[in-house]
Short mmCIF file of C-alpha atoms and ligand atoms in Angstrom, two decimals:
data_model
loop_
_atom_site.label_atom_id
_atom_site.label_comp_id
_atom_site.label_asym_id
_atom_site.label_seq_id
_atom_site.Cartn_x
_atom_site.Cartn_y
_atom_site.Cartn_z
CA UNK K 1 21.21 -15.99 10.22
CA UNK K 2 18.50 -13.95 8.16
CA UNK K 3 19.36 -12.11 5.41
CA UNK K 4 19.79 -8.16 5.30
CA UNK K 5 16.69 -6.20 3.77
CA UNK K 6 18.60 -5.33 0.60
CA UNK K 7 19.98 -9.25 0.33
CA UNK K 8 16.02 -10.51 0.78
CA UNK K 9 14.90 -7.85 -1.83
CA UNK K 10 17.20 -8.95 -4.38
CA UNK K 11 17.15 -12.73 -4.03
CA UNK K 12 13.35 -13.67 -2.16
CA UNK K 13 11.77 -15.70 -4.18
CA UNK K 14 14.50 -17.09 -6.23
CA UNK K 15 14.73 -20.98 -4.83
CA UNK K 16 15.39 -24.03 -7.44
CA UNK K 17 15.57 -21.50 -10.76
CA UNK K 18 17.90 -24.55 -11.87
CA UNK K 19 20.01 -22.68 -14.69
CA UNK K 20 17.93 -19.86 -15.09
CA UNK K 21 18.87 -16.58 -13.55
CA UNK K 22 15.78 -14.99 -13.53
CA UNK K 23 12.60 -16.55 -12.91
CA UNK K 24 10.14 -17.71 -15.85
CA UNK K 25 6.74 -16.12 -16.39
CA UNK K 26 4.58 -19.03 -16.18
CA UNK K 27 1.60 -18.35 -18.28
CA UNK K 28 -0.45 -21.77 -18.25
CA UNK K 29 -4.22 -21.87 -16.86
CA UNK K 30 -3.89 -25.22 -16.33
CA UNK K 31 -1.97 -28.13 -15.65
CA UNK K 32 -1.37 -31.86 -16.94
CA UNK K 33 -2.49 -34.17 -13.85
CA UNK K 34 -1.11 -37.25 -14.71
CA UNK K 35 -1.99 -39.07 -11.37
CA UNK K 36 -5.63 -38.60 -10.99
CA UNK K 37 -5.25 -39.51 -6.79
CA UNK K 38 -2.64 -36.72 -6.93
CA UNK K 39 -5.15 -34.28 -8.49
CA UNK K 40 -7.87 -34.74 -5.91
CA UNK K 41 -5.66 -34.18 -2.99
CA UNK K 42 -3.98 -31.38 -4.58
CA UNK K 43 -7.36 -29.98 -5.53
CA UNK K 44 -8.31 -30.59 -1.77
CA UNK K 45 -5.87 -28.77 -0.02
CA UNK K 46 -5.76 -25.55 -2.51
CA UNK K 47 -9.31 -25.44 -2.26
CA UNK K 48 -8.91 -25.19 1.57
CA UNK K 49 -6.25 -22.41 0.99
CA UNK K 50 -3.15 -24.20 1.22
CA UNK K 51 -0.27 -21.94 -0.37
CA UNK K 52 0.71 -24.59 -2.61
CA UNK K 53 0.30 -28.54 -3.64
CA UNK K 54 1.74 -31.61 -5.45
CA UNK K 55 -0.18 -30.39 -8.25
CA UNK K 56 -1.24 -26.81 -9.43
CA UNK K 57 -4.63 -28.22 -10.82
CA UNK K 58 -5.55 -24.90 -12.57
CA UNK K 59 -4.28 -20.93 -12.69
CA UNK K 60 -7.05 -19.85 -10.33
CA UNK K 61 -5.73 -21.60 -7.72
CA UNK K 62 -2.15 -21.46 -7.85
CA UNK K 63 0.29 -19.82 -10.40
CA UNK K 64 4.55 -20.20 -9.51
CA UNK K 65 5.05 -16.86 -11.16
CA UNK K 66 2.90 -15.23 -8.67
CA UNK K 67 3.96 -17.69 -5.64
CA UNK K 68 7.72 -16.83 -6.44
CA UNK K 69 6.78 -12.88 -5.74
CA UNK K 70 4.04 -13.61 -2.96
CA UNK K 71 6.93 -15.50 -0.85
CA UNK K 72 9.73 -12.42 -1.58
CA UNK K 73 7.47 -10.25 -0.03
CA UNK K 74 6.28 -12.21 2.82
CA UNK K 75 9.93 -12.05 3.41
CA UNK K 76 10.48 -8.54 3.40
CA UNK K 77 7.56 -7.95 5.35
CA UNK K 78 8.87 -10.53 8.21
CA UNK K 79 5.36 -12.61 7.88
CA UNK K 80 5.60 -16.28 6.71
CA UNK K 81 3.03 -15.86 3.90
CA UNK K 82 1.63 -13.52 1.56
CA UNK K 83 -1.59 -13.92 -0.96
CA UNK K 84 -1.42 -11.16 -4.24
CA UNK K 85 -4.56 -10.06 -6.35
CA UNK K 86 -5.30 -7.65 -9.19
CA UNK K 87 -5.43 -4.66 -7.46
CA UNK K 88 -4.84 -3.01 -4.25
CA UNK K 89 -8.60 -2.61 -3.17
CA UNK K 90 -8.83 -6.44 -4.67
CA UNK K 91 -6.58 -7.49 -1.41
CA UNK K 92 -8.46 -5.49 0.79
CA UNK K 93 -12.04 -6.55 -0.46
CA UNK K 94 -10.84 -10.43 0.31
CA UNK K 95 -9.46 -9.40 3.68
CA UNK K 96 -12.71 -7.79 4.59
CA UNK K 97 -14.66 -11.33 3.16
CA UNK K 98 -12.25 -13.59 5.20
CA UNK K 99 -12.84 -11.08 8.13
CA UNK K 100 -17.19 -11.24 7.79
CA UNK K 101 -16.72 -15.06 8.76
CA UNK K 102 -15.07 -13.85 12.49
CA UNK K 103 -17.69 -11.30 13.22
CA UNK K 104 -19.90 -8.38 11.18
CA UNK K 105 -17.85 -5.26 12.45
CA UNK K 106 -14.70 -3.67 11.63
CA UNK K 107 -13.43 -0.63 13.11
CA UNK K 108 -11.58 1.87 11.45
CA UNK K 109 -8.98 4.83 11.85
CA UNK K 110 -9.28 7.50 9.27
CA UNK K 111 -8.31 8.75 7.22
CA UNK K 112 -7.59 6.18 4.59
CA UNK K 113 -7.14 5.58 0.89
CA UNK K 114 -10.98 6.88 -0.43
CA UNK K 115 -11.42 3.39 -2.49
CA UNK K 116 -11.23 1.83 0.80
CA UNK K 117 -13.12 4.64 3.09
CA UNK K 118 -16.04 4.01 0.35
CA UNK K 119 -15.81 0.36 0.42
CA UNK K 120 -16.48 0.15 4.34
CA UNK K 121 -18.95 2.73 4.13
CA UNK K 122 -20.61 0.74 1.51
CA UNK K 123 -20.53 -2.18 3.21
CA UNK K 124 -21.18 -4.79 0.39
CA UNK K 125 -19.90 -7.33 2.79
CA UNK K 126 -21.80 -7.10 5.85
CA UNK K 127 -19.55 -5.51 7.79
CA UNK K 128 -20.92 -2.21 9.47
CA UNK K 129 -17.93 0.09 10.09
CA UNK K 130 -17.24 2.22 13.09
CA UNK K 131 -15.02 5.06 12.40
CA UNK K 132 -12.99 6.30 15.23
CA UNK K 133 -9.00 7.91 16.09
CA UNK K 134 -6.27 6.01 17.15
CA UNK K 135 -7.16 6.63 20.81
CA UNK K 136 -10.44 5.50 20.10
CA UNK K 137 -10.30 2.11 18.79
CA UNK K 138 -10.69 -0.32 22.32
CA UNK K 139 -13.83 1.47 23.27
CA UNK K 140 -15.07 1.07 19.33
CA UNK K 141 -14.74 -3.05 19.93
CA UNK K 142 -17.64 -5.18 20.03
CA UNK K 143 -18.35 -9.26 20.69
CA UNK K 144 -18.61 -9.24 17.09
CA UNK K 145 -15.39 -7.22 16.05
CA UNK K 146 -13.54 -9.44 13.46
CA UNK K 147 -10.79 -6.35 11.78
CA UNK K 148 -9.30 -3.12 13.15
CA UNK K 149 -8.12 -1.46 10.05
CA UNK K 150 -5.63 1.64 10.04
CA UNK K 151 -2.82 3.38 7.23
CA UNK K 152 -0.23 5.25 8.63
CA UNK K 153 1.31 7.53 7.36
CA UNK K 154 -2.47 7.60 5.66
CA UNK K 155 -3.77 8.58 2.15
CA UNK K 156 -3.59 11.66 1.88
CA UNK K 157 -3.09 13.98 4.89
CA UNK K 158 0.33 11.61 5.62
CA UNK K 159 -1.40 11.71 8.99
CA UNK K 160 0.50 8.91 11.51
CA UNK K 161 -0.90 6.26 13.81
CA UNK K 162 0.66 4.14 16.82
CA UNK K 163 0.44 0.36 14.94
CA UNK K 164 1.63 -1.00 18.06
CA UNK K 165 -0.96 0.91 20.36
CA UNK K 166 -3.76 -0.03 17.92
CA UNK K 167 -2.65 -3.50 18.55
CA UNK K 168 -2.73 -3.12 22.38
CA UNK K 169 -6.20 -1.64 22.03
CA UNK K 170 -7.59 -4.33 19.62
CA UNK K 171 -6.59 -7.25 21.50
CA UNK K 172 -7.58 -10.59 20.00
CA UNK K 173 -8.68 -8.74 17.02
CA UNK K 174 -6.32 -8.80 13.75
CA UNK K 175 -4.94 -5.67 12.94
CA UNK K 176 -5.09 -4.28 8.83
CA UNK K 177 -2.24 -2.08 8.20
CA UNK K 178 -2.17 -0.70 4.71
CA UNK K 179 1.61 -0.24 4.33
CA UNK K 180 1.57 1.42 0.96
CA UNK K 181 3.08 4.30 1.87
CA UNK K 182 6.06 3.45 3.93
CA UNK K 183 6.96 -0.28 2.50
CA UNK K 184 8.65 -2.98 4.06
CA UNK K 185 12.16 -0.70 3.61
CA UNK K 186 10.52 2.09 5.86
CA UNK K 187 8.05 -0.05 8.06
CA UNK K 188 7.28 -3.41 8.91
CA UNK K 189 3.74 -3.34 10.98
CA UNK K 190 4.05 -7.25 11.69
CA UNK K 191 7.00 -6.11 14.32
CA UNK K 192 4.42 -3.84 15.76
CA UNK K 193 1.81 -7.05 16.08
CA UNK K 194 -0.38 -6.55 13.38
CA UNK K 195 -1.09 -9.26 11.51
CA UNK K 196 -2.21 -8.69 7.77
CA UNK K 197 0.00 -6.12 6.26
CA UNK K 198 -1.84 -5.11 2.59
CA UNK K 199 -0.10 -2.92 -0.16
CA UNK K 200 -1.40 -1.43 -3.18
CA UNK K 201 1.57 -3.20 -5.18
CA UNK K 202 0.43 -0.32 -7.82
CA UNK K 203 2.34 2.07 -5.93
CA UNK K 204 6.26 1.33 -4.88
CA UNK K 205 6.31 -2.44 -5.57
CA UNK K 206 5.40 -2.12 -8.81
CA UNK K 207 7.67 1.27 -8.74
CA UNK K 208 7.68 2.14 -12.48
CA UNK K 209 3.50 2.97 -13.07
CA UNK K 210 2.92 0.00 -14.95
CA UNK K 211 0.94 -2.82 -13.10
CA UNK K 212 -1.81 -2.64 -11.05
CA UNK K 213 -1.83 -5.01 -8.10
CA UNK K 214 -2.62 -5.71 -4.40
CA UNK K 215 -0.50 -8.28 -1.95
CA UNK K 216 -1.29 -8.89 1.72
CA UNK K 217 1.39 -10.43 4.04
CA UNK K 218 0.00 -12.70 6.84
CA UNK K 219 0.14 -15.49 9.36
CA UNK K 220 -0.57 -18.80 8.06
CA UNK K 221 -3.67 -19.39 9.60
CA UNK K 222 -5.32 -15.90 7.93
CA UNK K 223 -3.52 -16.36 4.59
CA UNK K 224 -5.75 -19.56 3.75
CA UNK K 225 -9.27 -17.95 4.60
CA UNK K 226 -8.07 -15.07 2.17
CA UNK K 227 -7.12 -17.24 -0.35
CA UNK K 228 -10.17 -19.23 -0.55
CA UNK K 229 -11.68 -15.63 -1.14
CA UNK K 230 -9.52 -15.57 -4.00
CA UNK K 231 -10.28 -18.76 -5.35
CA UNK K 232 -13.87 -17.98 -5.12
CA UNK K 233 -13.94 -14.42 -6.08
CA UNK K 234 -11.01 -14.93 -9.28
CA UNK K 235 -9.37 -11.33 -8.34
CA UNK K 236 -5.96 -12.68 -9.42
CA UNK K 237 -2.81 -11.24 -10.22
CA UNK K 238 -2.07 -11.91 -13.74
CA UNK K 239 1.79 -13.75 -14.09
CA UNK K 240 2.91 -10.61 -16.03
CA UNK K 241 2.21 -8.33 -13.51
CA UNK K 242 3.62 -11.10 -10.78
CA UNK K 243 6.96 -10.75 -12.81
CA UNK K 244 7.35 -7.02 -13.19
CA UNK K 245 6.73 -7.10 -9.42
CA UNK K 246 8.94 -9.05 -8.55
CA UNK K 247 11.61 -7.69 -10.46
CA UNK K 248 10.62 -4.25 -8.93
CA UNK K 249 11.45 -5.63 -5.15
CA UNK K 250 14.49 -6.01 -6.10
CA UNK K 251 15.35 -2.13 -6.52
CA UNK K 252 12.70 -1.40 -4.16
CA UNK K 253 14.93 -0.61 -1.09
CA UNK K 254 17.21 1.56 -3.83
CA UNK K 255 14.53 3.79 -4.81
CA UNK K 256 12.60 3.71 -2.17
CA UNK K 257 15.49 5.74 -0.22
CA UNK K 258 16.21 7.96 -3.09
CA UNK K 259 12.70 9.41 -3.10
CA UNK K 260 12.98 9.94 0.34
CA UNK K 261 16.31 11.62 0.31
CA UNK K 262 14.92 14.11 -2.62
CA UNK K 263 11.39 14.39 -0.42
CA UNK K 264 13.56 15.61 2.79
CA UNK K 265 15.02 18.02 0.91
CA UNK K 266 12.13 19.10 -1.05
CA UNK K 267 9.97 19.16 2.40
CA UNK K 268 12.33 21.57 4.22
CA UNK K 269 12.27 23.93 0.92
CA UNK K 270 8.29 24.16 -0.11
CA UNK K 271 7.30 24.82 3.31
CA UNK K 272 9.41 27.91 2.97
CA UNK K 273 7.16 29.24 0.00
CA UNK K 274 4.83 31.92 1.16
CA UNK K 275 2.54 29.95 -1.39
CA UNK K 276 2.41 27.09 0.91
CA UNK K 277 -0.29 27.58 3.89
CA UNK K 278 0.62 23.64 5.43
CA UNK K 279 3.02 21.19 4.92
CA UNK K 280 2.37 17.44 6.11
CA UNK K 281 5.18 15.31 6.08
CA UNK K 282 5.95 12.17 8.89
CA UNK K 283 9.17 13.62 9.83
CA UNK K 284 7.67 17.27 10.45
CA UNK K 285 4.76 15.59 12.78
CA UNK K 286 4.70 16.33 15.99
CA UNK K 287 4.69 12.90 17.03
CA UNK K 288 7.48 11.98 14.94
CA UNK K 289 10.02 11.14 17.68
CA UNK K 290 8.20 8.74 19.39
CA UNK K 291 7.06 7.49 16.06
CA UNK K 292 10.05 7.43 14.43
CA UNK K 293 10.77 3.64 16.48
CA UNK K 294 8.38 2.07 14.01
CA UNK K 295 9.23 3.68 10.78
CA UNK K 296 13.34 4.07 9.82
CA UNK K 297 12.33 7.33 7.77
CA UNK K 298 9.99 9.50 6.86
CA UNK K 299 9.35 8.33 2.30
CA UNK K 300 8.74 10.43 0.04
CA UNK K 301 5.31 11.28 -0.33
CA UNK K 302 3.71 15.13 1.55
CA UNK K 303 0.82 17.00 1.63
CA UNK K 304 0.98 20.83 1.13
CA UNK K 305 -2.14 23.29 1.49
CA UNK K 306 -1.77 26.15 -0.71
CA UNK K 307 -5.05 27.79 1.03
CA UNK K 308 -8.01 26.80 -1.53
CA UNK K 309 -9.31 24.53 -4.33
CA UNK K 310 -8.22 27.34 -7.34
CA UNK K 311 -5.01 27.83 -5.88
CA UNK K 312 -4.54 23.85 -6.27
CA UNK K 313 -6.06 23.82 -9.71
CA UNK K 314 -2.84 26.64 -10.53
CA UNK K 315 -0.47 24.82 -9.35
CA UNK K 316 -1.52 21.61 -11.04
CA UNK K 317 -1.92 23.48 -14.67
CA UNK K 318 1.56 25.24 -13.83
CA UNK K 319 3.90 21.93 -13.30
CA UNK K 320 5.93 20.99 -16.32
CA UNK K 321 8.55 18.33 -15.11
CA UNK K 322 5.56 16.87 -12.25
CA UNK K 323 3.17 14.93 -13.34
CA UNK K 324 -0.46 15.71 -12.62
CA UNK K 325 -1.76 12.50 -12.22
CA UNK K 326 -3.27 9.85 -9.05
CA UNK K 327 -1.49 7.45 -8.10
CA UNK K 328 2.12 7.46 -6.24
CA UNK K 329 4.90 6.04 -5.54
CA UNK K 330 6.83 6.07 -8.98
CA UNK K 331 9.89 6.57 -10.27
CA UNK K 332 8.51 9.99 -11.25
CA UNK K 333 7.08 12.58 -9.44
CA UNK K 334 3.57 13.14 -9.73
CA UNK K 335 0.67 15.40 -7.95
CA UNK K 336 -2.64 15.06 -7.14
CA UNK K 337 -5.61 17.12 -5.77
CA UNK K 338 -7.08 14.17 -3.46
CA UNK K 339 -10.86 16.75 -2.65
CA UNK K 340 -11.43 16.55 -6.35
CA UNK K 341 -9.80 13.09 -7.09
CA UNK K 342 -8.84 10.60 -4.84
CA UNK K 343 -10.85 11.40 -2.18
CA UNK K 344 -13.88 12.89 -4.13
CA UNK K 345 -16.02 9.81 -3.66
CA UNK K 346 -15.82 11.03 0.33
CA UNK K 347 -18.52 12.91 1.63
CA UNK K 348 -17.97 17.01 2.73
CA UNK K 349 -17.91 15.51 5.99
CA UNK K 350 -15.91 12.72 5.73
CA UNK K 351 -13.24 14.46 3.95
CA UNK K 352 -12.99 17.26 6.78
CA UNK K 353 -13.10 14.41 9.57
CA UNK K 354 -9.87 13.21 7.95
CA UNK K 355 -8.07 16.69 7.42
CA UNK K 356 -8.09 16.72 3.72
CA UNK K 357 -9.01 20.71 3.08
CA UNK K 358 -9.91 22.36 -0.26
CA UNK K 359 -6.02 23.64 -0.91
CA UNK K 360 -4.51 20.00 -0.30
CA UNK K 361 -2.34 18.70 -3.01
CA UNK K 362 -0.43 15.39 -2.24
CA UNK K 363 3.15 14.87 -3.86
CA UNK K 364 4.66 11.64 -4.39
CA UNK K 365 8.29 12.44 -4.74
CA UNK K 366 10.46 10.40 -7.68
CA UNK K 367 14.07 10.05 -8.05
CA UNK K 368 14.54 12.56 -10.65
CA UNK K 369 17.35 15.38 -10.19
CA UNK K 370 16.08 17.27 -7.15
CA UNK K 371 17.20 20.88 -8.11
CA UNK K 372 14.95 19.91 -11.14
CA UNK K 373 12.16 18.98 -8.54
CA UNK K 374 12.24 22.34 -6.62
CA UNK K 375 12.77 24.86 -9.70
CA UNK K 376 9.58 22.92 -10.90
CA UNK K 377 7.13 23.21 -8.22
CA UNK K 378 8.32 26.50 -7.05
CA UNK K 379 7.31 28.08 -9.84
CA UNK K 380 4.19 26.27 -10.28
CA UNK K 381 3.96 27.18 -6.47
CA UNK K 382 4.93 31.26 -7.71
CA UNK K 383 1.97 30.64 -10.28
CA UNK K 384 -0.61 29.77 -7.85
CA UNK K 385 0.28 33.28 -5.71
CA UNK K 386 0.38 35.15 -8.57
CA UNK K 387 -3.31 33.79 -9.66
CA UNK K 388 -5.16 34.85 -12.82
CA UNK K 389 -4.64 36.97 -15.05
C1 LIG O 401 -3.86 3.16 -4.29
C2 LIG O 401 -4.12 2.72 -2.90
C3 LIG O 401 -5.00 1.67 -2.63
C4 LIG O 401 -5.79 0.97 -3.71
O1 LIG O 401 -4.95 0.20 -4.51
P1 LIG O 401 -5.29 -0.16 -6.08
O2 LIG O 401 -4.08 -0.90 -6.49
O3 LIG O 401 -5.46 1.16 -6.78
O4 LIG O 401 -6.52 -0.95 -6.08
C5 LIG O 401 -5.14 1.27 -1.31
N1 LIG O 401 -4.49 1.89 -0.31
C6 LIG O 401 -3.63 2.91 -0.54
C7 LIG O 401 -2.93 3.56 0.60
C8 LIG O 401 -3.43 3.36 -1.83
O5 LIG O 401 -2.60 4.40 -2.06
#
């Protein structure tokens, strides 16, 4: 019988420690190959993306501190494998290479995160982009279609989208979800069909703001394409970072619901503040009960409008206990402007296509006290109204 989410969290990864009781950081670049025959068939199958061998050869293509997280997520994210890298948009760039040998389009359901909206744009890999809605994405297919990438809830606007419908509409084409937002403890897209699940492991992984990494969870068969990318490309995840991400699963369910039990409560309070023109969040969508079957709550991140760009700018000079910063997911709370930050790289255009107005500010809810939460942004909220002067 499977484990329980919270049981996986804790223990994945944690096979044949011997005495240990937490797993070592294994810091060499390379290894001893004592049995030269054993080196060139190890060396063979890692360099046709096998997930491991008789011999790691060298750190570039295998490392057991990263393996030992890689296979606790895969777990939690009910796929069999799962390949990490040094940053979020790292994991994404070596989907999108594995993806150009399949075809030369992708299609894409915005909004997204703006490192990745800018990255298909782009189009360093040869992979022209069509940009449609959910309800668009079968008539957006072509011969050549090789990835259907969506987020839901998405960066910022929290807008959601139907993974299981997407996967209907692509149909032989691998579906992308970027799961950042909701994690494995919220959602887990591969029950909806899709088949690479990618994380900014920067965000609620990681959990504590201190490593930057990426991780996608996949079937067997996509994992070793995407792993030769990383062999080739040398976007690793540094054993460090491996560790304090792995150690972070562990809690991950924990704090992952405390946010979210601070954000409900936080959610149903800010709207009320005549300050507050809009207020996004997945369990005050529309489309949240039907919804609702793929995700088991609504996190801890929202979007309020508070109307323009110099009301936004007040309320982000006004916070004392919120942090002004990018990024998300944290322990702490933090806020962002996503027009003048995360999503500044979009164009006018592009940012209006994907909802994010002038006034938005997107709030990544911690676990701190959450009376200390509201008295904070309420009267950074009161500062904005009150303007100038
Ligand atoms: C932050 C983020 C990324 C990029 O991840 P990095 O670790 O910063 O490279 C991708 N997608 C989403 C949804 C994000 O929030």
């Amino acid at each position: 019988m499977a484990y329980g989410l919270e049981t996986q969290a804790v223990h994945g990864g944690r096979g044949g420690l011997g005495h240990a009781h937490v797993p070592p950081i294994d810091l060499s670049s390379t290894a001893r190959i004592d049995d030269p025959a054993v080196g060139m068939a190890s060396i063979d199958a890692l360099a046709m993306g096998a997930a491991e061998a008789d011999n790691p050869i060298y750190a570039r293509l295998y490392n057991p501190t990263v393996a030992r997280f890689e296979q606790a997520l895969a777990a939690l994210e009910g796929l069999p494998e799962a390949v990490a890298f040094g940053s979020g948009m790292a994991a994404i760039s070596a989907c999108l290479m594995a993806a150009r040998a399949r075809g030369d389009h992708v299609v894409a359901v915005r909004p997204v995160y703006g490192g990745t909206d800018h990255l298909l744009n782009d189009n360093p890999f040869g992979l022209a982009v069509t940009w449609v809605d959910a309800e668009g994405v079968h008539d957006a297919l072509r011969p050549t279609t090789a990835l259907v990438v969506v987020e839901t809830p998405a960066n910022p606007t929290l807008a959601l989208v139907d993974i299981a419908e997407v996967v209907r509409a692509a149909g032989p084409v691998p579906v992308l979800v970027d799961n950042t937002f909701a994690t494995p403890v919220l959602q887990r897209p591969a029950a909806q069909g899709a088949q690479l699940v990618v994380h900014s492991a920067t965000k609620f992984i990681g959990g504590h703001g201190d490593v930057v990494a990426g991780v996608v969870a996949t079937t067997a068969a996509l994992a070793a394409p995407i792993r030769q990318m990383r062999i080739a490309t040398g976007g690793l995840l540094h054993p460090f970072g491996a560790y304090l991400l792995h150690r972070g699963l562990q809690t991950l369910p924990l704090r992952v619901r405390a946010a979210q039990r601070n954000a409900r409560l936080l959610a149903a309070a800010l709207r009320t503040h005549p300050a507050v023109v809009a207020l996004a969040y997945p369990e005050l969508d529309p489309r949240w009960p039907t919804l609702s079957a793929q995700m088991a709550g609504p996190g801890s991140l929202m979007a309020l409008d508070v109307g323009d760009a110099a009301r936004a700018g007040a309320v982000l000079q006004a916070v004392r206990l919120c942090t002004p910063a990018v990024s998300l997911g944290s322990v702490d709370t933090l806020i962002q402007h996503p027009a003048g930050l995360t999503h500044r790289v979009l164009s006018e255009a592009a940012r209006a296509a994907g909802g994010i107005t002038p006034g938005l500010l997107r709030l990544s809810v911690g676990v701190e006290s959450v009376a200390d939460l509201r008295a904070d942004l309420w009267q950074a909220l009161d500062c904005a109204l009150a303007g100038p002067g």
